Tab-separated table of N, CA and C in Angstrom:
chain	number	residue	atom	x	y	z
A	14	MET	N	0.828	-1.260	-0.002
A	14	MET	CA	0.060	0.057	0.072
A	14	MET	C	0.936	1.163	-0.069
A	15	LYS	N	1.994	1.223	0.418
A	15	LYS	CA	2.976	2.340	0.516
A	15	LYS	C	3.410	2.671	-0.902
A	16	THR	N	3.158	1.731	-1.791
A	16	THR	CA	3.696	2.275	-3.132
A	16	THR	C	2.776	3.004	-3.822
A	17	LEU	N	1.437	2.954	-3.592
A	17	LEU	CA	0.482	3.869	-4.167
A	17	LEU	C	0.792	5.356	-4.010
A	18	PRO	N	1.013	5.787	-2.674
A	18	PRO	CA	1.248	7.234	-2.665
A	18	PRO	C	2.782	7.707	-3.121
A	19	LEU	N	3.632	6.759	-3.291
A	19	LEU	CA	4.901	6.953	-3.877
A	19	LEU	C	4.686	7.119	-5.440
A	20	LEU	N	3.811	6.272	-6.021
A	20	LEU	CA	3.612	6.226	-7.400
A	20	LEU	C	2.961	7.689	-7.783
A	21	ILE	N	1.939	8.017	-6.908
A	21	ILE	CA	1.148	9.272	-7.253
A	21	ILE	C	2.111	10.443	-7.192
A	22	LEU	N	2.898	10.304	-6.262
A	22	LEU	CA	4.005	11.499	-6.063
A	22	LEU	C	4.915	11.642	-7.297
A	23	ILE	N	5.403	10.419	-7.764
A	23	ILE	CA	6.231	10.360	-8.912
A	23	ILE	C	5.566	10.848	-10.124
A	24	MET	N	4.336	10.378	-10.355
A	24	MET	CA	3.437	11.017	-11.608
A	24	MET	C	3.182	12.444	-11.520
A	25	ALA	N	2.894	12.819	-10.255
A	25	ALA	CA	2.686	14.361	-10.221
A	25	ALA	C	4.007	15.095	-10.628
A	26	THR	N	5.032	14.499	-10.026
A	26	THR	CA	6.451	15.282	-10.427
A	26	THR	C	6.615	15.157	-11.918
A	27	LEU	N	6.394	14.208	-12.509
A	27	LEU	CA	6.480	14.061	-14.010
A	27	LEU	C	5.687	14.963	-14.758
A	28	TRP	N	4.374	14.978	-14.301
A	28	TRP	CA	3.443	16.020	-15.007
A	28	TRP	C	3.818	17.541	-14.750
A	29	SER	N	4.514	17.808	-13.600
A	29	SER	CA	4.855	19.160	-13.593
A	29	SER	C	6.009	19.524	-14.169
A	30	CYS	N	6.788	18.646	-14.618
A	30	CYS	CA	8.114	18.854	-15.570
A	30	CYS	C	7.546	18.970	-16.965
A	31	ASN	N	7.199	20.159	-17.457
A	31	ASN	CA	6.745	20.198	-18.959
A	31	ASN	C	7.762	21.002	-19.517
A	32	SER	N	7.613	21.151	-20.885
A	32	SER	CA	8.645	21.799	-21.650
A	32	SER	C	8.674	23.323	-21.486
A	33	GLU	N	7.584	23.838	-20.876
A	33	GLU	CA	7.568	25.395	-20.777
A	33	GLU	C	8.429	25.645	-19.386
A	34	THR	N	8.457	24.963	-18.271
A	34	THR	CA	9.285	25.161	-17.057
A	34	THR	C	10.743	24.678	-17.464
A	35	GLN	N	10.975	23.708	-18.240
A	35	GLN	CA	12.405	23.481	-18.437
A	35	GLN	C	12.923	24.072	-19.690
A	36	CYS	N	12.240	24.628	-20.539
A	36	CYS	CA	12.635	25.276	-21.823
A	36	CYS	C	11.711	26.342	-22.161
A	37	PRO	N	11.835	27.578	-21.550
A	37	PRO	CA	11.065	28.694	-21.669
A	37	PRO	C	10.997	28.993	-23.461
A	38	ALA	N	9.789	29.171	-23.940
A	38	ALA	CA	9.739	29.587	-25.364
A	38	ALA	C	10.598	30.872	-25.754
A	39	CYS	N	11.126	30.956	-26.747
A	39	CYS	CA	11.938	31.987	-27.185
A	39	CYS	C	11.707	32.244	-28.678
A	40	MET	N	11.880	33.358	-28.935
A	40	MET	CA	11.630	33.662	-30.604
A	40	MET	C	12.650	34.840	-30.912
A	41	THR	N	13.443	34.541	-32.066
A	41	THR	CA	14.198	35.578	-32.338
A	41	THR	C	13.728	36.186	-33.628
A	42	PRO	N	13.416	37.413	-33.698
A	42	PRO	CA	12.946	37.799	-34.944
A	42	PRO	C	13.862	37.924	-36.117
A	43	PRO	N	13.542	37.939	-37.241
A	43	PRO	CA	14.402	38.038	-38.370
A	43	PRO	C	15.226	39.274	-38.504
A	44	ALA	N	16.536	39.259	-38.867
A	44	ALA	CA	17.162	40.592	-38.857
A	44	ALA	C	16.742	41.327	-39.943
A	45	PRO	N	16.551	42.669	-39.671
A	45	PRO	CA	15.995	43.590	-40.691
A	45	PRO	C	17.087	43.942	-41.686
A	46	PHE	N	16.787	44.558	-42.845
A	46	PHE	CA	17.670	45.036	-43.762
A	46	PHE	C	17.629	46.572	-43.733
A	47	TYR	N	18.886	47.263	-43.763
A	47	TYR	CA	18.960	48.744	-43.568
A	47	TYR	C	19.463	49.265	-44.854
A	48	PHE	N	19.004	50.327	-45.479
A	48	PHE	CA	19.448	50.887	-46.545
A	48	PHE	C	19.444	52.388	-46.457
A	49	GLU	N	20.694	52.986	-46.998
A	49	GLU	CA	20.955	54.377	-47.081
A	49	GLU	C	20.996	54.739	-48.408
A	50	ILE	N	20.172	55.543	-49.054
A	50	ILE	CA	20.295	55.999	-50.483
A	50	ILE	C	21.112	57.370	-50.410
A	51	VAL	N	22.317	57.133	-51.134
A	51	VAL	CA	23.196	58.331	-51.259
A	51	VAL	C	23.337	58.589	-52.627
A	52	ASP	N	23.708	59.971	-52.901
A	52	ASP	CA	24.133	60.364	-54.116
A	52	ASP	C	25.498	60.066	-54.323
A	53	LYS	N	25.806	59.226	-55.462
A	53	LYS	CA	27.126	58.641	-55.795
A	53	LYS	C	28.250	59.696	-56.069
A	54	GLU	N	27.851	60.850	-56.457
A	54	GLU	CA	28.793	61.932	-56.598
A	54	GLU	C	29.250	62.713	-55.366
A	55	THR	N	28.369	62.910	-54.541
A	55	THR	CA	28.673	63.635	-53.274
A	55	THR	C	28.830	62.702	-51.956
A	56	ASN	N	28.369	61.385	-52.062
A	56	ASN	CA	28.194	60.536	-50.903
A	56	ASN	C	27.296	60.904	-49.823
A	57	GLN	N	26.391	61.956	-50.117
A	57	GLN	CA	25.242	62.389	-49.139
A	57	GLN	C	24.102	61.708	-49.321
A	58	ASN	N	23.342	61.552	-48.104
A	58	ASN	CA	22.092	60.990	-48.214
A	58	ASN	C	21.156	61.923	-48.904
A	59	ILE	N	20.272	61.111	-49.840
A	59	ILE	CA	19.490	62.085	-50.608
A	59	ILE	C	18.265	62.739	-49.879
A	60	PHE	N	17.989	61.905	-48.976
A	60	PHE	CA	16.803	62.338	-47.896
A	60	PHE	C	17.243	63.650	-47.015
A	61	THR	N	18.623	63.541	-46.629
A	61	THR	CA	19.130	64.567	-45.807
A	61	THR	C	19.136	65.854	-46.687
A	62	LEU	N	19.607	65.648	-48.072
A	62	LEU	CA	19.673	66.859	-48.876
A	62	LEU	C	18.273	67.194	-49.603
A	63	GLU	N	17.234	66.477	-49.123
A	63	GLU	CA	15.959	66.822	-49.395
A	63	GLU	C	15.747	66.739	-50.939
A	64	LEU	N	16.472	65.813	-51.688
A	64	LEU	CA	16.490	65.454	-52.967
A	64	LEU	C	15.280	64.631	-53.296
A	65	ALA	N	14.731	63.864	-52.067
A	65	ALA	CA	13.707	62.932	-52.153
A	65	ALA	C	12.951	63.014	-50.893
A	66	LYS	N	11.733	62.351	-50.859
A	66	LYS	CA	10.836	62.186	-49.614
A	66	LYS	C	10.555	60.854	-49.416
A	67	PRO	N	10.503	60.604	-48.146
A	67	PRO	CA	10.186	59.092	-47.785
A	67	PRO	C	8.753	58.678	-48.277
A	68	GLN	N	7.869	59.589	-48.432
A	68	GLN	CA	6.472	59.044	-48.838
A	68	GLN	C	6.669	58.859	-50.406
A	69	ASP	N	7.737	59.105	-51.091
A	69	ASP	CA	7.978	58.633	-52.416
A	69	ASP	C	8.390	57.272	-52.760
A	70	LEU	N	8.717	56.617	-51.466
A	70	LEU	CA	9.189	55.219	-51.589
A	70	LEU	C	8.030	54.134	-51.725
A	71	LYS	N	8.393	53.088	-52.474
A	71	LYS	CA	7.438	51.981	-52.482
A	71	LYS	C	8.377	50.767	-52.517
A	72	LEU	N	7.867	49.699	-51.728
A	72	LEU	CA	8.661	48.428	-51.908
A	72	LEU	C	7.533	47.308	-52.357
A	73	ILE	N	7.741	46.609	-53.368
A	73	ILE	CA	6.882	45.731	-53.984
A	73	ILE	C	7.718	44.322	-54.086
A	74	ASN	N	6.821	43.454	-53.678
A	74	ASN	CA	7.231	41.947	-53.908
A	74	ASN	C	6.944	41.447	-55.294
A	75	THR	N	7.763	41.584	-56.248
A	75	THR	CA	7.430	41.070	-57.631
A	75	THR	C	6.889	39.681	-57.824
A	76	ILE	N	7.125	38.901	-56.854
A	76	ILE	CA	6.471	37.583	-57.128
A	76	ILE	C	5.046	37.433	-56.974
A	77	ASP	N	4.391	38.302	-56.076
A	77	ASP	CA	3.018	38.448	-55.929
A	77	ASP	C	2.489	39.869	-56.230
A	78	ASN	N	3.382	40.895	-56.407
A	78	ASN	CA	2.999	42.160	-56.728
A	78	ASN	C	2.363	42.989	-55.509
A	79	LYS	N	2.597	42.276	-54.420
A	79	LYS	CA	2.028	43.036	-53.291
A	79	LYS	C	3.061	43.935	-52.537
A	80	GLU	N	2.680	45.003	-51.826
A	80	GLU	CA	3.591	45.984	-51.223
A	80	GLU	C	4.023	45.326	-49.937
A	81	LEU	N	5.338	45.444	-49.743
A	81	LEU	CA	6.030	44.873	-48.488
A	81	LEU	C	6.134	46.147	-47.618
A	82	GLY	N	6.066	45.789	-46.354
A	82	GLY	CA	6.186	46.879	-45.131
A	82	GLY	C	7.554	47.287	-45.054
A	83	PHE	N	7.914	48.413	-44.659
A	83	PHE	CA	9.153	49.050	-44.389
A	83	PHE	C	8.963	50.252	-43.346
A	84	ALA	N	9.946	50.516	-42.861
A	84	ALA	CA	9.941	51.839	-42.007
A	84	ALA	C	10.952	52.805	-42.468
A	85	PHE	N	10.781	53.985	-42.491
A	85	PHE	CA	11.804	55.058	-42.685
A	85	PHE	C	12.348	55.713	-41.319
A	86	LEU	N	13.525	55.490	-41.099
A	86	LEU	CA	14.089	56.070	-39.734
A	86	LEU	C	14.595	57.425	-40.016
A	87	ASP	N	13.979	58.399	-39.378
A	87	ASP	CA	14.418	59.660	-39.776
A	87	ASP	C	14.892	60.297	-38.458
A	88	GLU	N	14.928	59.791	-37.374
A	88	GLU	CA	15.187	60.375	-36.084
A	88	GLU	C	16.770	60.776	-36.114
A	89	ASN	N	17.044	62.077	-35.696
A	89	ASN	CA	18.424	62.589	-35.807
A	89	ASN	C	19.100	62.619	-37.161
A	90	ASP	N	18.104	62.805	-38.096
A	90	ASP	CA	18.554	62.733	-39.580
A	90	ASP	C	19.241	61.588	-40.012
A	91	ILE	N	18.856	60.509	-39.373
A	91	ILE	CA	19.616	59.188	-39.934
A	91	ILE	C	19.193	58.811	-41.296
A	92	ASN	N	17.943	58.944	-41.555
A	92	ASN	CA	17.278	58.821	-42.916
A	92	ASN	C	17.795	57.560	-43.608
A	93	ILE	N	17.282	56.472	-42.928
A	93	ILE	CA	17.708	55.045	-43.529
A	93	ILE	C	16.270	54.324	-43.594
A	94	ILE	N	16.198	53.445	-44.572
A	94	ILE	CA	15.147	52.560	-44.792
A	94	ILE	C	15.300	51.102	-44.101
A	95	MET	N	14.322	50.986	-43.297
A	95	MET	CA	14.568	49.550	-42.594
A	95	MET	C	13.431	48.605	-43.159
A	96	ILE	N	13.919	47.567	-43.677
A	96	ILE	CA	12.738	46.564	-44.244
A	96	ILE	C	12.797	45.421	-43.196
A	97	ASN	N	11.722	45.185	-42.388
A	97	ASN	CA	11.633	44.362	-41.290
A	97	ASN	C	10.362	43.367	-41.551
A	98	SER	N	10.073	43.301	-42.624
A	98	SER	CA	8.776	42.546	-43.122
A	98	SER	C	9.345	41.181	-43.884
A	99	ILE	N	10.378	40.893	-43.912
A	99	ILE	CA	10.865	39.795	-44.710
A	99	ILE	C	11.519	38.768	-43.652
A	100	GLY	N	11.264	37.538	-43.724
A	100	GLY	CA	11.805	36.532	-42.936
A	100	GLY	C	10.968	35.928	-41.805
A	101	TRP	N	9.763	36.429	-41.775
A	101	TRP	CA	8.965	36.087	-40.541
A	101	TRP	C	8.389	34.448	-40.739
A	102	GLN	N	8.592	33.957	-42.106
A	102	GLN	CA	8.143	32.716	-42.405
A	102	GLN	C	9.110	32.292	-43.425
A	103	THR	N	9.087	31.044	-43.805
A	103	THR	CA	9.833	30.408	-44.959
A	103	THR	C	9.294	31.135	-46.252
A	104	GLU	N	10.173	31.695	-46.995
A	104	GLU	CA	9.813	32.412	-48.049
A	104	GLU	C	10.815	32.909	-49.041
A	105	VAL	N	10.600	33.110	-50.297
A	105	VAL	CA	11.492	33.631	-51.237
A	105	VAL	C	10.757	35.011	-51.632
A	106	VAL	N	11.581	36.126	-51.528
A	106	VAL	CA	11.002	37.402	-51.893
A	106	VAL	C	12.109	38.008	-52.850
A	107	ASN	N	11.353	38.596	-53.873
A	107	ASN	CA	12.051	39.301	-54.900
A	107	ASN	C	11.435	40.694	-54.804
A	108	ALA	N	12.057	41.477	-54.026
A	108	ALA	CA	11.472	42.808	-53.813
A	108	ALA	C	12.319	43.976	-54.591
A	109	GLU	N	11.353	44.830	-55.077
A	109	GLU	CA	11.948	46.094	-55.820
A	109	GLU	C	11.587	47.326	-54.813
A	110	LEU	N	12.682	48.268	-54.615
A	110	LEU	CA	12.563	49.273	-54.104
A	110	LEU	C	12.315	50.426	-54.924
A	111	TRP	N	11.264	51.221	-55.044
A	111	TRP	CA	11.156	52.315	-56.011
A	111	TRP	C	11.151	53.637	-55.262
A	112	LEU	N	11.600	54.747	-55.819
A	112	LEU	CA	11.607	56.116	-55.548
A	112	LEU	C	10.969	56.914	-56.781
A	113	LYS	N	9.726	57.485	-56.434
A	113	LYS	CA	8.960	57.882	-57.463
A	113	LYS	C	8.904	56.784	-58.628
A	114	ASN	N	9.304	56.981	-59.918
A	114	ASN	CA	9.107	56.117	-60.904
A	114	ASN	C	10.448	55.601	-61.248
A	115	GLU	N	11.577	55.504	-60.337
A	115	GLU	CA	12.741	54.788	-60.561
A	115	GLU	C	12.953	53.672	-59.688
A	116	LYS	N	13.331	52.518	-60.298
A	116	LYS	CA	13.829	51.446	-59.415
A	116	LYS	C	15.042	51.609	-58.912
A	117	ILE	N	15.115	51.748	-57.528
A	117	ILE	CA	16.453	52.006	-56.676
A	117	ILE	C	17.270	50.630	-56.682
A	118	LEU	N	16.614	49.702	-56.372
A	118	LEU	CA	17.275	48.338	-56.242
A	118	LEU	C	16.420	47.233	-56.205
A	119	THR	N	16.960	45.966	-56.472
A	119	THR	CA	16.235	44.733	-56.293
A	119	THR	C	16.748	44.017	-55.243
A	120	LEU	N	16.004	43.461	-54.156
A	120	LEU	CA	16.536	42.665	-53.151
A	120	LEU	C	15.921	41.429	-53.200
A	121	LYS	N	16.659	40.267	-53.405
A	121	LYS	CA	16.271	38.917	-53.447
A	121	LYS	C	16.645	38.080	-52.218
A	122	VAL	N	15.826	37.651	-51.476
A	122	VAL	CA	15.974	36.929	-50.271
A	122	VAL	C	15.253	35.626	-50.187
A	123	ASP	N	16.164	34.527	-49.707
A	123	ASP	CA	15.478	33.213	-49.477
A	123	ASP	C	15.627	32.914	-48.112
A	124	ALA	N	14.542	33.061	-47.533
A	124	ALA	CA	14.475	32.778	-45.953
A	124	ALA	C	13.864	31.565	-45.577
A	125	THR	N	14.486	31.013	-44.503
A	125	THR	CA	13.889	29.744	-43.921
A	125	THR	C	13.477	30.076	-42.445
A	126	ALA	N	12.351	29.717	-42.085
A	126	ALA	CA	11.930	29.762	-40.489
A	126	ALA	C	12.459	28.484	-39.957
A	127	LYS	N	13.119	28.578	-38.847
A	127	LYS	CA	13.666	27.343	-38.196
A	127	LYS	C	13.096	27.439	-36.830
A	128	SER	N	13.194	26.109	-36.113
A	128	SER	CA	12.899	26.129	-34.741
A	128	SER	C	13.386	24.717	-34.167
A	129	ASP	N	13.625	24.805	-32.856
A	129	ASP	CA	13.851	23.617	-32.203
A	129	ASP	C	12.839	23.414	-31.077
A	130	GLU	N	13.003	22.589	-30.038
A	130	GLU	CA	12.065	22.408	-29.114
A	130	GLU	C	11.727	23.712	-28.180
A	131	CYS	N	12.674	24.689	-28.224
A	131	CYS	CA	12.301	25.722	-27.509
A	131	CYS	C	12.226	27.112	-28.258
A	132	CYS	N	13.160	27.246	-29.305
A	132	CYS	CA	13.247	28.488	-29.886
A	132	CYS	C	12.800	28.496	-31.348
A	133	SER	N	12.605	29.602	-31.931
A	133	SER	CA	12.436	29.856	-33.348
A	133	SER	C	13.182	30.864	-33.810
A	134	TRP	N	13.755	30.994	-35.226
A	134	TRP	CA	14.720	31.912	-35.718
A	134	TRP	C	14.533	31.876	-37.220
A	135	THR	N	15.107	32.740	-37.938
A	135	THR	CA	15.202	32.809	-39.311
A	135	THR	C	16.616	32.620	-39.708
A	136	GLU	N	16.772	31.851	-40.822
A	136	GLU	CA	18.104	31.613	-41.490
A	136	GLU	C	17.834	32.199	-42.910
A	137	TYR	N	18.824	33.134	-43.282
A	137	TYR	CA	18.797	33.719	-44.718
A	137	TYR	C	19.734	32.858	-45.486
A	138	ASN	N	19.070	31.948	-46.539
A	138	ASN	CA	19.777	31.054	-47.201
A	138	ASN	C	20.610	31.906	-48.359
A	139	SER	N	20.010	33.074	-48.877
A	139	SER	CA	20.774	33.773	-49.694
A	139	SER	C	20.182	35.271	-49.813
A	140	VAL	N	21.022	36.238	-49.853
A	140	VAL	CA	20.536	37.738	-49.849
A	140	VAL	C	21.337	38.205	-51.192
A	141	GLU	N	20.627	38.806	-52.195
A	141	GLU	CA	21.333	39.489	-53.335
A	141	GLU	C	20.693	40.981	-53.470
A	142	ILE	N	21.447	41.728	-53.712
A	142	ILE	CA	21.075	43.161	-53.991
A	142	ILE	C	21.520	43.396	-55.523
A	143	GLU	N	20.632	43.771	-56.316
A	143	GLU	CA	20.938	44.199	-57.718
A	143	GLU	C	20.573	45.582	-58.106
A	144	HIS	N	21.017	46.022	-59.185
A	144	HIS	CA	20.497	47.238	-59.955
A	144	HIS	C	21.425	48.465	-59.586
A	145	GLN	N	22.028	48.545	-58.401
A	145	GLN	CA	22.747	49.659	-58.136
A	145	GLN	C	24.145	49.134	-57.599
A	146	ASP	N	25.166	49.981	-57.614
A	146	ASP	CA	26.347	49.808	-56.887
A	146	ASP	C	25.972	50.055	-55.307
A	147	PHE	N	26.708	49.326	-54.504
A	147	PHE	CA	26.441	49.461	-53.101
A	147	PHE	C	27.768	49.154	-52.254
A	148	SER	N	27.686	49.425	-50.984
A	148	SER	CA	28.685	48.985	-50.035
A	148	SER	C	28.093	48.710	-48.685
A	149	LEU	N	28.454	47.677	-47.934
A	149	LEU	CA	28.028	47.354	-46.599
A	149	LEU	C	28.796	48.073	-45.688
A	150	GLU	N	28.237	49.067	-44.887
A	150	GLU	CA	28.691	49.642	-43.856
A	150	GLU	C	28.920	48.851	-42.637
A	151	ARG	N	30.063	48.260	-42.213
A	151	ARG	CA	30.307	47.293	-41.190
A	151	ARG	C	29.855	47.878	-39.865
A	152	GLU	N	29.992	49.208	-39.532
A	152	GLU	CA	29.495	49.597	-38.231
A	152	GLU	C	28.148	49.845	-37.998
A	153	THR	N	27.266	50.086	-38.944
A	153	THR	CA	25.823	50.250	-38.946
A	153	THR	C	25.075	49.014	-39.331
A	154	GLY	N	25.780	48.163	-40.234
A	154	GLY	CA	25.014	47.047	-40.863
A	154	GLY	C	23.979	47.464	-42.083
A	155	ALA	N	24.196	48.857	-42.355
A	155	ALA	CA	23.305	49.345	-43.451
A	155	ALA	C	24.051	49.149	-44.834
A	156	TYR	N	23.299	48.852	-45.763
A	156	TYR	CA	23.719	48.952	-47.183
A	156	TYR	C	23.588	50.414	-47.728
A	157	LYS	N	24.794	50.843	-48.151
A	157	LYS	CA	24.761	52.274	-48.781
A	157	LYS	C	24.609	52.053	-50.276
A	158	ILE	N	23.425	52.585	-50.801
A	158	ILE	CA	23.030	52.362	-52.119
A	158	ILE	C	23.410	53.660	-52.950
A	159	PHE	N	24.259	53.638	-54.077
A	159	PHE	CA	24.728	54.815	-54.737
A	159	PHE	C	23.834	54.976	-55.907
A	160	ILE	N	23.170	56.130	-56.116
A	160	ILE	CA	22.362	56.452	-57.194
A	160	ILE	C	22.781	57.585	-57.912
């Protein structure tokens, strides 16, 4: 008879050890893409120079012709485009960034959403930038696009 209370205690202990207490859920959002559009002759940001306005920007996924979300970061005159709508799921994106009626760049991304027992994250299988000369600014992680 003494084994029954011991068995109940063991079962209660096992039920209380679930994956949430042993492994809290975590999610790492996909890394955003940052772009600074600069005049290739002066190396100055075209938005800072007021040669363009953020409302003239459009980001289109040419695979389904839908607009993709992005943010324009203008605090402290940083004037950088942040694309944070890519990589939340496994997807292939072929995005074109337009300024008025001019295609500024094409961004091709192959993203895979991954997970294990505890966490989820995004892995970029490939990232390509086409149409303009660019450089990656190591300090900021922003792509400087020369137009």
